[in-house]
Each structure stands twice: as C-alpha cells, then as structure tokens.
mmCIF file of C-alpha atoms in Angstrom:
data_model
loop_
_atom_site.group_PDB
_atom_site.id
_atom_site.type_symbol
_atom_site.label_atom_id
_atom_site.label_comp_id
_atom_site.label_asym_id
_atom_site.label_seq_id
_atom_site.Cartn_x
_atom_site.Cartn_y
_atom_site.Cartn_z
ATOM 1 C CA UNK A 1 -120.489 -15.224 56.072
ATOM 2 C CA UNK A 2 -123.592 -16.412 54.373
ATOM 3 C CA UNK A 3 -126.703 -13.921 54.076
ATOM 4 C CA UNK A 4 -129.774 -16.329 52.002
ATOM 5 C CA UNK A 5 -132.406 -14.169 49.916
ATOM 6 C CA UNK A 6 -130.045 -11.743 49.974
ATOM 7 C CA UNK A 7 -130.031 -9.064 47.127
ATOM 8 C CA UNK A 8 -126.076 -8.058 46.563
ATOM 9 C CA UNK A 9 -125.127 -4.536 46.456
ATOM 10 C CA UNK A 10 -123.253 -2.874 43.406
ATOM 11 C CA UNK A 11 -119.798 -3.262 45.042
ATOM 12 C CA UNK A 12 -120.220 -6.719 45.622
ATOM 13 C CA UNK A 13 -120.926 -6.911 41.742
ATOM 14 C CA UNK A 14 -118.243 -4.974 40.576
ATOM 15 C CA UNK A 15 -115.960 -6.391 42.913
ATOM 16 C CA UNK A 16 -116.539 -9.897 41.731
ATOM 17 C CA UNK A 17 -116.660 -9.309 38.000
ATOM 18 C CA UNK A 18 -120.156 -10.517 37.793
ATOM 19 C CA UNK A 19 -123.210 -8.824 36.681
ATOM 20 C CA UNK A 20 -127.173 -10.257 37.788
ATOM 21 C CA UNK A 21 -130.385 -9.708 37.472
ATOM 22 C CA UNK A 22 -131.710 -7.393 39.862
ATOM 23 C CA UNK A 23 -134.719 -9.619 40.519
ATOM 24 C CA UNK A 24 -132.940 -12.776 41.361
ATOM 25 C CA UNK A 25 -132.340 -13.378 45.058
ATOM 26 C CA UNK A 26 -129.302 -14.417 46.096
ATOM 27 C CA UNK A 27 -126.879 -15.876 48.630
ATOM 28 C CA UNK A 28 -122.834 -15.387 49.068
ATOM 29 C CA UNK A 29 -120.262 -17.180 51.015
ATOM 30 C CA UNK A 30 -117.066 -15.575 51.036
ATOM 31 C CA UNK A 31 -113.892 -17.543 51.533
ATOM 32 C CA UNK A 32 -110.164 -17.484 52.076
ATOM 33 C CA UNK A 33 -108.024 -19.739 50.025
ATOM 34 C CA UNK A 34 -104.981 -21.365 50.985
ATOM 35 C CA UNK A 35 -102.802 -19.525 48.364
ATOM 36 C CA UNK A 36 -103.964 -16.200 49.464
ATOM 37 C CA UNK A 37 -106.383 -15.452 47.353
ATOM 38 C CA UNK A 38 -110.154 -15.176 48.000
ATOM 39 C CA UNK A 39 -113.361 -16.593 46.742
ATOM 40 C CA UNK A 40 -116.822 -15.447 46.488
ATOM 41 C CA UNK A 41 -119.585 -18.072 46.148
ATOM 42 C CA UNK A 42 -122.981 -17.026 44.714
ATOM 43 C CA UNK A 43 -125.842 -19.254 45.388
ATOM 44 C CA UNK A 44 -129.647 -19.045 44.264
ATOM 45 C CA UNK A 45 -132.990 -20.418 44.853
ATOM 46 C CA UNK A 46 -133.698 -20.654 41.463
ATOM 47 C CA UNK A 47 -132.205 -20.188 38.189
ATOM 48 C CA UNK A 48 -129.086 -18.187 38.260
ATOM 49 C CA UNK A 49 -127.807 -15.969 35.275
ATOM 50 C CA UNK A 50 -124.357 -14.609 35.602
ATOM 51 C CA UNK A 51 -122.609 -12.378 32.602
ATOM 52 C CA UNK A 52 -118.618 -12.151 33.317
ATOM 53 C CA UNK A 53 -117.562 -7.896 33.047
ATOM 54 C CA UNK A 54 -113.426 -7.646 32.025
ATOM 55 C CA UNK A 55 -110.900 -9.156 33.989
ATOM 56 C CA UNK A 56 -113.183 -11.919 35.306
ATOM 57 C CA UNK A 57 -111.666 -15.174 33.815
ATOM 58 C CA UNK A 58 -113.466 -18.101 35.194
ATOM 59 C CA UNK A 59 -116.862 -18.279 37.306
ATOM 60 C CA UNK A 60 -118.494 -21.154 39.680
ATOM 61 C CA UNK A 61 -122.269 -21.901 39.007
ATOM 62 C CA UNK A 62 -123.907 -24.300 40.860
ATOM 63 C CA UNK A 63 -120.617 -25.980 41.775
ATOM 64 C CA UNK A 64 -119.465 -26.154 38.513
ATOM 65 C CA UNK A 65 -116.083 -24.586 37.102
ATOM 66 C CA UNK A 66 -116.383 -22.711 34.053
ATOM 67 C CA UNK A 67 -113.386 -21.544 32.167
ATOM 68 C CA UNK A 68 -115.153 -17.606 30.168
ATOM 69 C CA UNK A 69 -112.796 -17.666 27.635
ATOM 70 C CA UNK A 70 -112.775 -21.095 26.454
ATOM 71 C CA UNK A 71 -115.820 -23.100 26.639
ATOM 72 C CA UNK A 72 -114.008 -26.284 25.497
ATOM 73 C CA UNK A 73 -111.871 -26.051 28.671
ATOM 74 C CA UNK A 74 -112.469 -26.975 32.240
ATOM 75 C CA UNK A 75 -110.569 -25.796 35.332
ATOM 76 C CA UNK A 76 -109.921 -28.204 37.894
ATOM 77 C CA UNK A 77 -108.885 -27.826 41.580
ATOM 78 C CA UNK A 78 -105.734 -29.734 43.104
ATOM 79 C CA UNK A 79 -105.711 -30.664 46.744
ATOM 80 C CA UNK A 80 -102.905 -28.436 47.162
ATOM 81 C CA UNK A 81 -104.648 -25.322 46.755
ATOM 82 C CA UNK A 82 -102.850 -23.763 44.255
ATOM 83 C CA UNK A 83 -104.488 -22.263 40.509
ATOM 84 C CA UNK A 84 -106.216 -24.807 38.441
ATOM 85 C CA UNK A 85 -104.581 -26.471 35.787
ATOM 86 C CA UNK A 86 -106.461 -25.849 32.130
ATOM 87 C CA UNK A 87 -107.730 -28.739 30.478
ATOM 88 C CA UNK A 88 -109.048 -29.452 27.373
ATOM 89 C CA UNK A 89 -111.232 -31.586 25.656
ATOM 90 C CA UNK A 90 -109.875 -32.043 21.751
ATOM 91 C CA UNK A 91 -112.720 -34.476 19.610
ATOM 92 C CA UNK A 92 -112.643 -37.592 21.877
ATOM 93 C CA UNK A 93 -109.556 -36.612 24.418
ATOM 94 C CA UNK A 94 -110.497 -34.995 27.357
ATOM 95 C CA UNK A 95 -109.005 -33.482 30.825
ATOM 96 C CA UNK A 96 -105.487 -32.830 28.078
ATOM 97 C CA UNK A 97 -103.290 -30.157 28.326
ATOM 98 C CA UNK A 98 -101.430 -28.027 25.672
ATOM 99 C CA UNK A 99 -97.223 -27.910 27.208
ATOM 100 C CA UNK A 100 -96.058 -25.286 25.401
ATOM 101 C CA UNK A 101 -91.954 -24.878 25.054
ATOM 102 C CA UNK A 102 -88.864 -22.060 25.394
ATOM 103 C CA UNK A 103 -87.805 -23.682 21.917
ATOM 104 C CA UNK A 104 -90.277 -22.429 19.422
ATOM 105 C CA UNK A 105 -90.511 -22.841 15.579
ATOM 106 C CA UNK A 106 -88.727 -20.322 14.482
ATOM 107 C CA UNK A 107 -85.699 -21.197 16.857
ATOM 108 C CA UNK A 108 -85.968 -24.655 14.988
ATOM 109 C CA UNK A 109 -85.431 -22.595 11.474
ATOM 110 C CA UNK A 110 -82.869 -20.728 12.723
ATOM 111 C CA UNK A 111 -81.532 -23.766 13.686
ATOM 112 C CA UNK A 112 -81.812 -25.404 10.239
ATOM 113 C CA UNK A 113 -81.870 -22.142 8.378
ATOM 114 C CA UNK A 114 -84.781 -23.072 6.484
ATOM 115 C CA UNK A 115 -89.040 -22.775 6.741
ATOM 116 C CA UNK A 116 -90.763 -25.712 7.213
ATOM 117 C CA UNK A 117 -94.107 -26.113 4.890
ATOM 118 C CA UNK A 118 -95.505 -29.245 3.571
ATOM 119 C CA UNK A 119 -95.366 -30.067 -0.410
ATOM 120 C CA UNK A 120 -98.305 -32.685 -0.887
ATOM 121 C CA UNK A 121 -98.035 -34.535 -4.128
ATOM 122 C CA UNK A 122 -100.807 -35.942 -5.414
ATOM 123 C CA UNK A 123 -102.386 -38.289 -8.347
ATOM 124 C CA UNK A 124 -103.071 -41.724 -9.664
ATOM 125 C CA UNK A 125 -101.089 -44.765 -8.806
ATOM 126 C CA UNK A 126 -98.586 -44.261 -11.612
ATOM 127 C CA UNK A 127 -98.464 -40.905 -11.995
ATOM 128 C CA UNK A 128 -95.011 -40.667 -10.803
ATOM 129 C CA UNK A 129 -95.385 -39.413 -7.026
ATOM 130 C CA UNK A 130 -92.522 -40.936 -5.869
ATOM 131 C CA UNK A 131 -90.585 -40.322 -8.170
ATOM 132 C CA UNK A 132 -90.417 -37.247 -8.170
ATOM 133 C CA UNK A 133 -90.623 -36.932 -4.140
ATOM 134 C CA UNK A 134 -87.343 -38.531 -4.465
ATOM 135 C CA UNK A 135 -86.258 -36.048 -6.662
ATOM 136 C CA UNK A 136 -87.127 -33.044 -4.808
ATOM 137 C CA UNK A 137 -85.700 -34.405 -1.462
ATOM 138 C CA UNK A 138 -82.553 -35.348 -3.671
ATOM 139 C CA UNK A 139 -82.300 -31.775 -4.774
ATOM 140 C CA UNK A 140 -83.094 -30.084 -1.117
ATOM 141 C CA UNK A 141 -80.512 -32.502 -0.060
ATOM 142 C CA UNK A 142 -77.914 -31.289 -2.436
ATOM 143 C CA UNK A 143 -78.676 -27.488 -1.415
ATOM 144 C CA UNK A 144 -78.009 -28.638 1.924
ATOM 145 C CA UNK A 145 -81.630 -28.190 2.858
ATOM 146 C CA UNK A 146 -83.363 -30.692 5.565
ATOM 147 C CA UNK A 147 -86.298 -33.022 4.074
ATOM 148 C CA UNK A 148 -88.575 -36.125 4.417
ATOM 149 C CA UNK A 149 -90.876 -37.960 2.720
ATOM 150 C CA UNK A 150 -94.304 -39.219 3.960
ATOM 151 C CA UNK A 151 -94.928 -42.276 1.248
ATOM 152 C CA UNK A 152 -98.326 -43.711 0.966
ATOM 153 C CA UNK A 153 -97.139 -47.138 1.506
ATOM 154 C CA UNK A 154 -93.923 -46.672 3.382
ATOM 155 C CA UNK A 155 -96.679 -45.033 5.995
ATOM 156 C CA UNK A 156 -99.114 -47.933 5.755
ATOM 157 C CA UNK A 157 -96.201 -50.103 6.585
ATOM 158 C CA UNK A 158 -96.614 -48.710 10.164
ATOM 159 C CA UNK A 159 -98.344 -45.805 11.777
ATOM 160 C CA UNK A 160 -101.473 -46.659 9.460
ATOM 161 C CA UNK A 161 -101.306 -50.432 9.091
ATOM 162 C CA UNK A 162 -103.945 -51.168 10.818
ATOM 163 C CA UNK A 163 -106.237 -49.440 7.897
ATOM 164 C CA UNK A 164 -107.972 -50.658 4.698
ATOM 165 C CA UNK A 165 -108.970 -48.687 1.648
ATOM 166 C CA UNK A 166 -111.960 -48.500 2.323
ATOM 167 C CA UNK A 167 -113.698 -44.516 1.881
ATOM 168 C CA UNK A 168 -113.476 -44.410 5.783
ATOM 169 C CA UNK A 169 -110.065 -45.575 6.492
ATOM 170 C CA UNK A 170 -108.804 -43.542 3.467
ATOM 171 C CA UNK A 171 -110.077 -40.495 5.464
ATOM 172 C CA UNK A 172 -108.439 -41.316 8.435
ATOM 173 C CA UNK A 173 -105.393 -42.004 6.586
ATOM 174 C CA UNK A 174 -105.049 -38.843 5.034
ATOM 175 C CA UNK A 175 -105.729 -37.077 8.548
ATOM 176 C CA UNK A 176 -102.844 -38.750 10.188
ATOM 177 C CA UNK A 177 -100.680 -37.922 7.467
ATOM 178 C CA UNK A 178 -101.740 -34.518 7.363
ATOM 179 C CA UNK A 179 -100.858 -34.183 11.287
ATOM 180 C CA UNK A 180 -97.673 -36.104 11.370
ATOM 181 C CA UNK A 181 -96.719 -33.672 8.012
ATOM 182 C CA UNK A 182 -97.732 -30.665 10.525
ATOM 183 C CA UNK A 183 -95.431 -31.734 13.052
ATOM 184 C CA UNK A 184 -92.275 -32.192 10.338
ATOM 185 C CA UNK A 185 -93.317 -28.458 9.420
ATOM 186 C CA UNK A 186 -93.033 -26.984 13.163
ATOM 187 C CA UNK A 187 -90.068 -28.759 13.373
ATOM 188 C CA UNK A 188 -88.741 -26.594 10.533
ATOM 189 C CA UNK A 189 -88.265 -29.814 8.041
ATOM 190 C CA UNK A 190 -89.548 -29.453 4.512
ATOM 191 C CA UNK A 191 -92.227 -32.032 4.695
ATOM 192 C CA UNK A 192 -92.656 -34.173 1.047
ATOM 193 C CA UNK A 193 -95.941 -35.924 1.090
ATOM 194 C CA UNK A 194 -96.387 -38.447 -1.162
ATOM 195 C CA UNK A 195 -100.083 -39.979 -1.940
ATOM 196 C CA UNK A 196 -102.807 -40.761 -3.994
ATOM 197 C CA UNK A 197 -105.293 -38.724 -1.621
ATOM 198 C CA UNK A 198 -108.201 -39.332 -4.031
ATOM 199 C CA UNK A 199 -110.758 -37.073 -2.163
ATOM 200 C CA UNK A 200 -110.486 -32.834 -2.858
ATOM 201 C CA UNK A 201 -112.381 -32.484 0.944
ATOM 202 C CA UNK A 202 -109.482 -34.571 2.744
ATOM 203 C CA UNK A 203 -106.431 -32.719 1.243
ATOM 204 C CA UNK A 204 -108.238 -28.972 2.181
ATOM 205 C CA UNK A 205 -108.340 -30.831 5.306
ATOM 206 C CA UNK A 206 -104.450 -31.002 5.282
ATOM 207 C CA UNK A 207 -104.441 -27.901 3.667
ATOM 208 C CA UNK A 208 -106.346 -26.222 6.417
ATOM 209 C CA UNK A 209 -104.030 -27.065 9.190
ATOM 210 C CA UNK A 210 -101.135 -24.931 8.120
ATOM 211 C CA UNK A 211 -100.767 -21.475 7.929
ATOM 212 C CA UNK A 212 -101.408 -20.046 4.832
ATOM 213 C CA UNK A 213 -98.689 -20.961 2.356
ATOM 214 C CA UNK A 214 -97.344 -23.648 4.238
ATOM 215 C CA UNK A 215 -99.236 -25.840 2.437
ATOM 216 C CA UNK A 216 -98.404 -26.088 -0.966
ATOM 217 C CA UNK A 217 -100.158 -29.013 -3.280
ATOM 218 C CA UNK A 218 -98.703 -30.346 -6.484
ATOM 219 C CA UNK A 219 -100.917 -32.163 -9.093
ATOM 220 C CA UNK A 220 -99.578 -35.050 -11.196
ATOM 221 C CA UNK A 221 -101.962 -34.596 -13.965
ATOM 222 C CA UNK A 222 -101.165 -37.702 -15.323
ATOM 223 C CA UNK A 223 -104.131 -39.556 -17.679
ATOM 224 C CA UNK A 224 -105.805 -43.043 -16.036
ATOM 225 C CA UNK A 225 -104.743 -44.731 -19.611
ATOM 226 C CA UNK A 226 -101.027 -43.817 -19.089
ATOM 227 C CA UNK A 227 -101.017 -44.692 -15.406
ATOM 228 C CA UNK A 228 -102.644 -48.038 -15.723
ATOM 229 C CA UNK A 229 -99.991 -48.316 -18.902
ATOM 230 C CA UNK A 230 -97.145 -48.420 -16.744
ATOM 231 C CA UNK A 231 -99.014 -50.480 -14.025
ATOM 232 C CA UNK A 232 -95.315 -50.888 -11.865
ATOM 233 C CA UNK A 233 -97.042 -52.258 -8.594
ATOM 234 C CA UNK A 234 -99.384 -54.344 -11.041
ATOM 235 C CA UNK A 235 -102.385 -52.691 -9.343
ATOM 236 C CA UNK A 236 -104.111 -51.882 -12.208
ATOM 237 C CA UNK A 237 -104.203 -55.872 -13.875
ATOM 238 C CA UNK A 238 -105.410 -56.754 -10.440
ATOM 239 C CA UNK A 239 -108.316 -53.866 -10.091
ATOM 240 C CA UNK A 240 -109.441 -54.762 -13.939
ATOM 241 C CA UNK A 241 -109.732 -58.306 -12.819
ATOM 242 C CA UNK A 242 -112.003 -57.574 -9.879
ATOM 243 C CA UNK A 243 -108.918 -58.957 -7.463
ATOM 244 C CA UNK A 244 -109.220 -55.127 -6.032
ATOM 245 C CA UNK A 245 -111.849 -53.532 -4.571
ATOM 246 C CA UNK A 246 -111.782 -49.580 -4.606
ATOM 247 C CA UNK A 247 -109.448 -48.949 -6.553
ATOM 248 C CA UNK A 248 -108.748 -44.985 -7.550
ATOM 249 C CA UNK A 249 -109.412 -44.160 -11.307
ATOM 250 C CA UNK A 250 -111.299 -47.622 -11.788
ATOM 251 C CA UNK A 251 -114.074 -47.938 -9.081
ATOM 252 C CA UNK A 252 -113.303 -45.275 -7.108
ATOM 253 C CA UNK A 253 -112.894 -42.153 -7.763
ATOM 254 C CA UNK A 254 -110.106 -39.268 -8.168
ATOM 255 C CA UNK A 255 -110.905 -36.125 -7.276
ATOM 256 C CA UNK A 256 -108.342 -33.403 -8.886
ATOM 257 C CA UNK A 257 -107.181 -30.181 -7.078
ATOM 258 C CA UNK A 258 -109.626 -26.827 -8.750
ATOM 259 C CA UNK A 259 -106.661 -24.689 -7.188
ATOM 260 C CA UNK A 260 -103.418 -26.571 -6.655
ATOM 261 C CA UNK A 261 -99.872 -24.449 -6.728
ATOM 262 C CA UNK A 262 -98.386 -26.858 -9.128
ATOM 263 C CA UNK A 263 -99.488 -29.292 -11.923
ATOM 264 C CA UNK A 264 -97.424 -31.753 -14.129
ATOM 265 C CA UNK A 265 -98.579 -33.097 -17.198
ATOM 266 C CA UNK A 266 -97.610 -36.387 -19.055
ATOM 267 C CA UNK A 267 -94.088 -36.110 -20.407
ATOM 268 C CA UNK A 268 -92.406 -33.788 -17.833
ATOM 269 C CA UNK A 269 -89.363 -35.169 -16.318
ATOM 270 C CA UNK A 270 -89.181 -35.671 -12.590
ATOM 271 C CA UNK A 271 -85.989 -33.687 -12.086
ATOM 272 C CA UNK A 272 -87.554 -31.006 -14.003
ATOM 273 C CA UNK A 273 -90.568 -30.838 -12.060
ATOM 274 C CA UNK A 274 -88.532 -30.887 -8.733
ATOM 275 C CA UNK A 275 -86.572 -27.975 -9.865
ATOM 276 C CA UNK A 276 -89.601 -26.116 -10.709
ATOM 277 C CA UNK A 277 -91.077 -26.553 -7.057
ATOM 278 C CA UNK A 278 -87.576 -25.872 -5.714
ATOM 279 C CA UNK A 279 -87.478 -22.896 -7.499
ATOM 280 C CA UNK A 280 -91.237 -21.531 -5.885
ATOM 281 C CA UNK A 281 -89.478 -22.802 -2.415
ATOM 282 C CA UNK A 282 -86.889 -20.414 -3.401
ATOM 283 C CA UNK A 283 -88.817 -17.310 -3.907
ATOM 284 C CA UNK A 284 -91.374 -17.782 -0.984
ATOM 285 C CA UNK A 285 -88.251 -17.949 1.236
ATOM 286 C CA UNK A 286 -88.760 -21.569 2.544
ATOM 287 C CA UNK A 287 -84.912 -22.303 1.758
ATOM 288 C CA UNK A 288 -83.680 -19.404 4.010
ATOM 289 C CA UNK A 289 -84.373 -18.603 8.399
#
C-alpha cells in the first residue's frame, strides 16, 4: 500500500516508533517479512528527519540501515530473511562482529582460583625488569598461582618483529602488548609485563584498557649512570658510540610514571621487591576467585 504526499496520522507514528515533522510530506509502504514480522517504509520528497521514541531499535532512511543505539554499527540483511546480524566497525576493521561466550571471566578465576590483572614493569634498560619479572612469576609459581611474562625482547622475537624503535613503532609496540596483556587478564592469568615503555601517554594507554585496578604499574627507579654501569646487553657502549639510534635515557627519552602503584629504588633486591608486589596482590584479592 503506498499513499505519496501523504501526511501520516498519529497511530501510524506511534505505532512505528518514529516521530516527524508535521510539515514534511510523506509516503509509506508497508510490508510483510518472511520471518513474520512487518516493515514500514517511510519515503519523502525532500529531506527527511526521523527521531526514534523507546523501543524503536533500528530505522531505514533513504535505504540505508541504521543501528539507534550504536552509531558505529551497521545492520545488514541476509537473503534468508531472518534478523540482521550486528556489525561493527573497530579503527580500520569493519563489517566485525563481537562472539560473546557461556564461559566468562570469572568462570576462568574460578577455574584458576585467582584474578587476572596486569603488573607492568617499567624503566631503563638495566634497571632490572627482568629480573625481577622472573622473580615475581617464581614466587606466584611457588603459591601455586598461574603467571606469564610479556618480555620486551622475547615479544620482539615474534608477534612484534616486524618493528623498529623508532617513536612510531615503539607506540605500536606498546599497544600490542597492552592488548595481548588484556587477553592474559580475561583469561584469569596474572599478566607480568616486562618493558622499557619510555612514553607516560602509551602505558595510560595500557592502563586504560583494564578495569580499574587491574592495571597495576611498577617503577624501577633506577638512575641512567647505574643502568648504563651495568650495560649487560652492551646497549649502552653501542648508543654512546653513535652505533644506536634512539636509544632511551641517551637520545631518547624516559618518561617516569607521576602515579605508579609501586617504585624501586637502586639497591632493593629483586626477591624483595617481588614479595612486596605479591604482598599488594594479596590484599586486593588477585590471589583468591
């Protein structure tokens, strides 16, 4: 049934979860649907305004699909007939689709009978990241407690080899890091990152995709003159001699955390130090369901 330059009355309105201008003229087709449902097309001569009242979820203008709740999300139609998948459009991904799961997060800690969160160490090449990483995973380990440790390098040795250290590339691979670190913490694992991540912005980045708490940053506060003392990779010889470009602490920057939940200074030993974070695990209930 089609009626052009027709002016709809109030039920038709209501009905359809749509509200107009009473000065547009309009047009309807109404339509039965293969699933049993119905449809009701609106169609104008010239511009067409339409305001979606409660209950109406998604709306066609001018043969367009438009998902009301989500403007990041399209709706599109199968041949079948039946309801439109959601899909998404996530930075440069589009038409994906979020499959959510009966086995949820906190299944996974009940499972494990632990919280997941992500401890991010951070400092100068030197500082004794690793270290005490190992440490902390050794102790979790001995408590029976699930870990894993995102290294720096051991990452760059695969899932971000194909990036320099360059500003840029830094960036990215401190995003990766932070998302793969996510996914260990939905899992329910306790999540040990280990890396210089020189830049404050990118770690609140990391920071930022967790809920709060989950993300919990530890400073080694370790001076440039001790670091580049030690030298164990031989890093330091190598950025002094100009044989490195970018290198953090001699000509590039380090950023330090204003607000991290841990610091260690010179002289602390790394057991120590992973005891003291195991301890704050402890206490914020990360080592219990």
């Amino acid at each position: 049934m089609t009626a052009v330059g027709w002016k709809p009355p109030p039920w038709l309105v209501w009905s359809t979860g749509f509200e107009s201008s009473s000065s547009l003229k309009l047009g309807f087709v109404f339509s039965r649907l293969r699933n049993g449902g119905s449809a009701i097309t609106l169609k104008s001569r010239g511009s067409l305004r339409i305001k979606a009242l409660d209950g109406s979820r998604r709306v066609a203008v001018n043969g367009k699909v438009e998902d009301l709740n989500d403007k990041s999300t399209n709706r599109h139609a199968s041949n079948s007939g039946k309801i439109p998948t959601r899909l998404s459009t996530v930075g440069n991904s589009r038409n994906i689709k979020w499959h959510e799961c009966s086995v949820g997060k906190v299944d996974r800690q009940n499972l494990l009978n632990q919280k997941g969160c992500v401890i991010w160490i951070t400092g100068l090449s030197g500082s004794g990241k690793s270290t005490v990483a190992c440490a902390l995973s050794q102790s979790l380990y001995q408590r029976g407690k699930l870990s894993y440790i995102l290294d720096g390098d051991n990452v760059r040795h695969g899932l971000n080899r194909d990036l320099t250290f360059k500003a840029e590339d830094r960036a990215e691979n401190i995003r990766r890091i932070g998302e793969v670190a996510k996914l260990f913490a939905e899992s329910g694992v306790i999540c040990i990152a280990s890396l210089i991540s020189p830049y404050r912005r990118d770690r609140d980045m990391c920071r930022a995709l967790l809920p709060d708490g989950d993300f919990i940053e530890v400073f080694m506060d370790v001076p440039l003159h001790v670091c580049e003392a030690r030298d164990p990779k031989g890093l330091y010889k190598l950025a002094r001699a100009g044989k490195i470009k970018g290198f953090t602490g001699i000509d590039d920057p380090y950023e330090p955390p204003l607000n991290c939940e841990h610091k260690r200074g010179y002289g602390a030993c790394p057991s120590e130090m992973a005891e003291v974070v195991v301890s704050y695990l402890e206490g914020k209930g990360y080592l219990q369901a």
